[in-house]
mmCIF file of C-alpha atoms in Angstrom:
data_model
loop_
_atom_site.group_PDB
_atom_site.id
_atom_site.type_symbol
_atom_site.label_atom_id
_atom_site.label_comp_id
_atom_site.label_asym_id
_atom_site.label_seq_id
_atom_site.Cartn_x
_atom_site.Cartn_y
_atom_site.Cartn_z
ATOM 1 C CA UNK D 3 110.164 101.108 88.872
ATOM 2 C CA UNK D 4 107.215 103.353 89.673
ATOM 3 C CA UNK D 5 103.401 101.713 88.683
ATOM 4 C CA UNK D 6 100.608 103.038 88.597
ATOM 5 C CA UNK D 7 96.839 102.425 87.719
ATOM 6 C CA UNK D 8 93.328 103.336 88.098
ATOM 7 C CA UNK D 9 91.458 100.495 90.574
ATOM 8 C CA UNK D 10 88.067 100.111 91.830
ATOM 9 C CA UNK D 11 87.519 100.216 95.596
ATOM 10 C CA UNK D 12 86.891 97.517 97.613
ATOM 11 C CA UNK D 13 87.750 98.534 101.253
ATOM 12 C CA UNK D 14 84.894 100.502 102.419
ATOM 13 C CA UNK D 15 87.311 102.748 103.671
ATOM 14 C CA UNK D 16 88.740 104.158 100.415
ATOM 15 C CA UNK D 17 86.809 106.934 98.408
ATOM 16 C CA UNK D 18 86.722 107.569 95.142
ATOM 17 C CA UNK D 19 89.675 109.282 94.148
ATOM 18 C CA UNK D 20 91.896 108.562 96.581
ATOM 19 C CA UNK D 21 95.442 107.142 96.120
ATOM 20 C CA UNK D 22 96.842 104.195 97.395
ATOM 21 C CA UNK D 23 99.866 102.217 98.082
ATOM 22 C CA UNK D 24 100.435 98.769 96.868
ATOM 23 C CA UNK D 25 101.526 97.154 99.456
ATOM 24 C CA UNK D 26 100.783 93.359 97.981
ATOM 25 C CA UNK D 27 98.855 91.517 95.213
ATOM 26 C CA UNK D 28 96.806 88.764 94.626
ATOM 27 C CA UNK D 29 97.334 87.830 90.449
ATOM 28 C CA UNK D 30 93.790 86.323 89.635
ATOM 29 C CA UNK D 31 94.545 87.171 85.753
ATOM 30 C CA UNK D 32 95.486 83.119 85.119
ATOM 31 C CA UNK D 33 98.926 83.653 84.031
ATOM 32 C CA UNK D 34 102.446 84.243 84.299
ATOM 33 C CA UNK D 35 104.998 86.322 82.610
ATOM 34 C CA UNK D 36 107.777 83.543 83.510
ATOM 35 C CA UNK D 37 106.162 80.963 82.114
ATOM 36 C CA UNK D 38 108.476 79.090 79.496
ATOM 37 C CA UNK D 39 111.865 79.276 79.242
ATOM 38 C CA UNK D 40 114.204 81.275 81.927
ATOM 39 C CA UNK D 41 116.298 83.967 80.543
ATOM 40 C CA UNK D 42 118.748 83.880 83.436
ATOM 41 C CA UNK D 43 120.813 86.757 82.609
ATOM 42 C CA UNK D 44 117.299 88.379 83.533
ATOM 43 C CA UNK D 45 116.896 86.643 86.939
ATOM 44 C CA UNK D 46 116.534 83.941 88.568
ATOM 45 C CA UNK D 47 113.675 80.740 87.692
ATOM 46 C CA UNK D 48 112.323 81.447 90.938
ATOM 47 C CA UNK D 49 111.711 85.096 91.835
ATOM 48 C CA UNK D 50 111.020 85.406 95.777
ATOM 49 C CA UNK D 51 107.811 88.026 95.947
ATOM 50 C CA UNK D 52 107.595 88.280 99.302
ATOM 51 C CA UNK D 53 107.936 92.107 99.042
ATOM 52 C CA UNK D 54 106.987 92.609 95.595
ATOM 53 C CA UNK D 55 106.597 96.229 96.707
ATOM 54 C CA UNK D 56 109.252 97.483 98.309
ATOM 55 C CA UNK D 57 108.881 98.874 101.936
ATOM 56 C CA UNK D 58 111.563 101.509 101.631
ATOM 57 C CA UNK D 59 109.894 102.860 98.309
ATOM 58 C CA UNK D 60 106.430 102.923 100.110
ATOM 59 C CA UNK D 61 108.179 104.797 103.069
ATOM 60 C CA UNK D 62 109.444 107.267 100.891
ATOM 61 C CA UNK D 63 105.978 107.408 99.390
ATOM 62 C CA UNK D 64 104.583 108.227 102.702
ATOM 63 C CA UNK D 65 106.817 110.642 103.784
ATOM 64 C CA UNK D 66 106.333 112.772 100.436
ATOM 65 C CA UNK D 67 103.158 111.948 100.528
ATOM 66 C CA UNK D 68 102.838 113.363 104.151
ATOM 67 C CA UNK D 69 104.936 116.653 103.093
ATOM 68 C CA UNK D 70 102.645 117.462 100.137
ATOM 69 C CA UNK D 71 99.179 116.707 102.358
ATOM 70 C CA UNK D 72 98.029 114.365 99.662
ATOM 71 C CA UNK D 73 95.946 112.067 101.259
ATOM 72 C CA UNK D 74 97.200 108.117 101.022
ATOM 73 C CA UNK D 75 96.093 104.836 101.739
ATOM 74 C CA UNK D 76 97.894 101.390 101.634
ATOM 75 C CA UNK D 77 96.088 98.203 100.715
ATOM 76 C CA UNK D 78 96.424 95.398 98.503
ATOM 77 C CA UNK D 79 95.826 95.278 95.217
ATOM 78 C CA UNK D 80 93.731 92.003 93.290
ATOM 79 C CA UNK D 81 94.608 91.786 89.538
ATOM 80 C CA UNK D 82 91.583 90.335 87.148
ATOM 81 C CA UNK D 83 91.839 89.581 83.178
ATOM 82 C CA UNK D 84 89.006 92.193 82.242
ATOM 83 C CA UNK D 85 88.108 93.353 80.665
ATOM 84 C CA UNK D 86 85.206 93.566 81.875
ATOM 85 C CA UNK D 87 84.303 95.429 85.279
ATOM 86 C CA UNK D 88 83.536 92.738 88.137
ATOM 87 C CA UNK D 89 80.184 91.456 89.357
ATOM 88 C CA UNK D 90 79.016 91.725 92.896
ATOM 89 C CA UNK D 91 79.997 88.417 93.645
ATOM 90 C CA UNK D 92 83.434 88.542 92.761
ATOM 91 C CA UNK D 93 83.762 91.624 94.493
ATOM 92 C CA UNK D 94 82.573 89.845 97.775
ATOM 93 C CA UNK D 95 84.878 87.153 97.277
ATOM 94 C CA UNK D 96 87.861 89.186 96.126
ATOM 95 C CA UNK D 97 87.353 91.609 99.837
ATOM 96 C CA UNK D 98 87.027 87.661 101.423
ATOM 97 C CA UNK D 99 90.946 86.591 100.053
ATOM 98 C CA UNK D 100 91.929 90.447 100.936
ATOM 99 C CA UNK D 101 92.036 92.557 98.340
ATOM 100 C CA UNK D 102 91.723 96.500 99.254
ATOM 101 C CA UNK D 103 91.094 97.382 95.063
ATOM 102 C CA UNK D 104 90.590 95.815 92.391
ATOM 103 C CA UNK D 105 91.999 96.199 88.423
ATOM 104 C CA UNK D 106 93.429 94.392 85.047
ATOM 105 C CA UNK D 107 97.213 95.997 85.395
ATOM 106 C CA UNK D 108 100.187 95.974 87.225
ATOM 107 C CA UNK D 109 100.838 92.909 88.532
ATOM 108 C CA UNK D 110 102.291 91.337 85.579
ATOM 109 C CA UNK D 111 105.278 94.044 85.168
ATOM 110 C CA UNK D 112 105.863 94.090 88.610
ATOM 111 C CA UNK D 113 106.519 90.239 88.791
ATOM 112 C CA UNK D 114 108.876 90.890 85.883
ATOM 113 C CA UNK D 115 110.441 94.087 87.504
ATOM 114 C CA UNK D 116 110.933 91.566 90.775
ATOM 115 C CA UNK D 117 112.664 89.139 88.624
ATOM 116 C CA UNK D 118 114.978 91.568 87.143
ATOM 117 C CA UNK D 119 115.857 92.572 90.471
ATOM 118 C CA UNK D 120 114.436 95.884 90.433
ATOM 119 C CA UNK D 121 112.655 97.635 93.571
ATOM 120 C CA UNK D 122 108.723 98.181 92.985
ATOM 121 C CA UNK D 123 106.194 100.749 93.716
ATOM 122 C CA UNK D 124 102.742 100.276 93.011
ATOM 123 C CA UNK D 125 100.304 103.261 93.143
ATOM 124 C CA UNK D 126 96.823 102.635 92.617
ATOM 125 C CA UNK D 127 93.953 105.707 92.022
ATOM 126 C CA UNK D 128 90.321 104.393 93.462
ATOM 127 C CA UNK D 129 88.514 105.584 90.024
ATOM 128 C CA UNK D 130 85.289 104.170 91.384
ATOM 129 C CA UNK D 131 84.031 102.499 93.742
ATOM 130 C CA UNK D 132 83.756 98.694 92.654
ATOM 131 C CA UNK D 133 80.347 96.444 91.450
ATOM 132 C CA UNK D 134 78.142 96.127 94.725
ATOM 133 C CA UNK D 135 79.616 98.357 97.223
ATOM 134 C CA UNK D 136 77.403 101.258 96.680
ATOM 135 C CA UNK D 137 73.917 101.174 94.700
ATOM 136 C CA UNK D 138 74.723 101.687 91.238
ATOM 137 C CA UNK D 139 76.267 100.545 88.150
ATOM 138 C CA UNK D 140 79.930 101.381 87.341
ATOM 139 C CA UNK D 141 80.507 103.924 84.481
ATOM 140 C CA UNK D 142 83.145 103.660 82.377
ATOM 141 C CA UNK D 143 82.612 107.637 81.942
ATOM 142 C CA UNK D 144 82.757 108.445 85.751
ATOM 143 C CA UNK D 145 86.385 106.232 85.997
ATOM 144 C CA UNK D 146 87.649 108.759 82.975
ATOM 145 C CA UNK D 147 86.164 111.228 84.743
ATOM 146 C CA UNK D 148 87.808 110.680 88.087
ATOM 147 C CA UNK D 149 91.059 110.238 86.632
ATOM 148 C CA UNK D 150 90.667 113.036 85.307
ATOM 149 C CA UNK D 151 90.013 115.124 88.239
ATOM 150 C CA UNK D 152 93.275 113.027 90.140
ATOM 151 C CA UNK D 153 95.438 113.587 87.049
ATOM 152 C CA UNK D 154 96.818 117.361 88.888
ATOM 153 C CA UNK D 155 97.533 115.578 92.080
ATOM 154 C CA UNK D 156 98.947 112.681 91.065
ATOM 155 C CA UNK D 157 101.676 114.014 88.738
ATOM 156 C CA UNK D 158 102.571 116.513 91.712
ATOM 157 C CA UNK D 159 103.016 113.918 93.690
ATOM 158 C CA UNK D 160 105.022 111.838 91.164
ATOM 159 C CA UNK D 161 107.249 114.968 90.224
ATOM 160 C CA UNK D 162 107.812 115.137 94.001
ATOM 161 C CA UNK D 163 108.475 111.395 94.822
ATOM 162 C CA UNK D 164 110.656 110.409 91.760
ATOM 163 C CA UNK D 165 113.514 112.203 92.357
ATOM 164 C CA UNK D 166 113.499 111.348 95.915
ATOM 165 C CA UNK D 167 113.406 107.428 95.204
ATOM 166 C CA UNK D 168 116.713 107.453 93.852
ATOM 167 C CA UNK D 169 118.266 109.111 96.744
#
């Protein structure tokens, strides 16, 4: 299963529209999608998540990645309720615990993809640079507009690395 959303940038190294690879999460969004009773034809009670993304599918990533020239990072990924955009402060403490980006997505399906036993791959699009890193306020405009100017390069790669993932 193939993820992807639009993140704000924590890691001072990432730029605004740049893609990067999931390579772990941190779920800050106070919940669980396994919460309640276990379906176990589904999987199991306890899900292991210690590689909730897979390394072979972020290899793969990489390599097509690499063949195409599209530029990619690989960083973890901190998932917030929203939906509002984060403060300063959070921001500081959410680069503190280890988070690379930041966003209100993604890590709820992938816990479910885990538990169903399916591989993950988590692709996250800077859209902006997140609250306090540079000296101005977020617009909800500029992330559209970012996207936006990804959207050509993202589906390329995507057309490219799909087929290759089930290899």
């Amino acid at each position: 299963m193939v993820f992807t959303n639009a993140a704000g940038g924590i890691n001072l190294e990432l730029e605004r529209g740049g893609l990067v690879l999931i390579s772990d999460h941190i779920n800050l969004q106070g919940c669980n999608p396994l919460v309640g009773p276990n379906d176990d034809s589904l999987g199991p009670r306890f899900p292991d998540m210690s590689e909730a993304y897979s390394k072979q599918l972020r290899h793969t990533a990489r390599q097509v990645a690499a063949e195409l020239c599209v530029p990619i990072s690989e960083g973890v990924y901190a998932a917030v309720l929203g939906p509002s955009y984060e403060t300063p402060a959070e921001i500081r403490y959410l680069r503190a615990i280890g988070a690379d980006v930041v966003g209100m997505s993604t890590v709820l399906e992938v816990i479910v993809a885990n538990h169903m036993g399916m591989r993950a791959l988590g692709i996250s699009c800077v859209t902006n640079m997140a609250a306090g890193i540079l000296l101005q306020k977020i617009n909800h405009d500029e992330v559209l507009e970012t996207g936006a100017m990804v959207r050509d390069t993202l589906v390329r790669f995507l057309k490219a690395l799909v087929p290759r993932l089930v290899e």
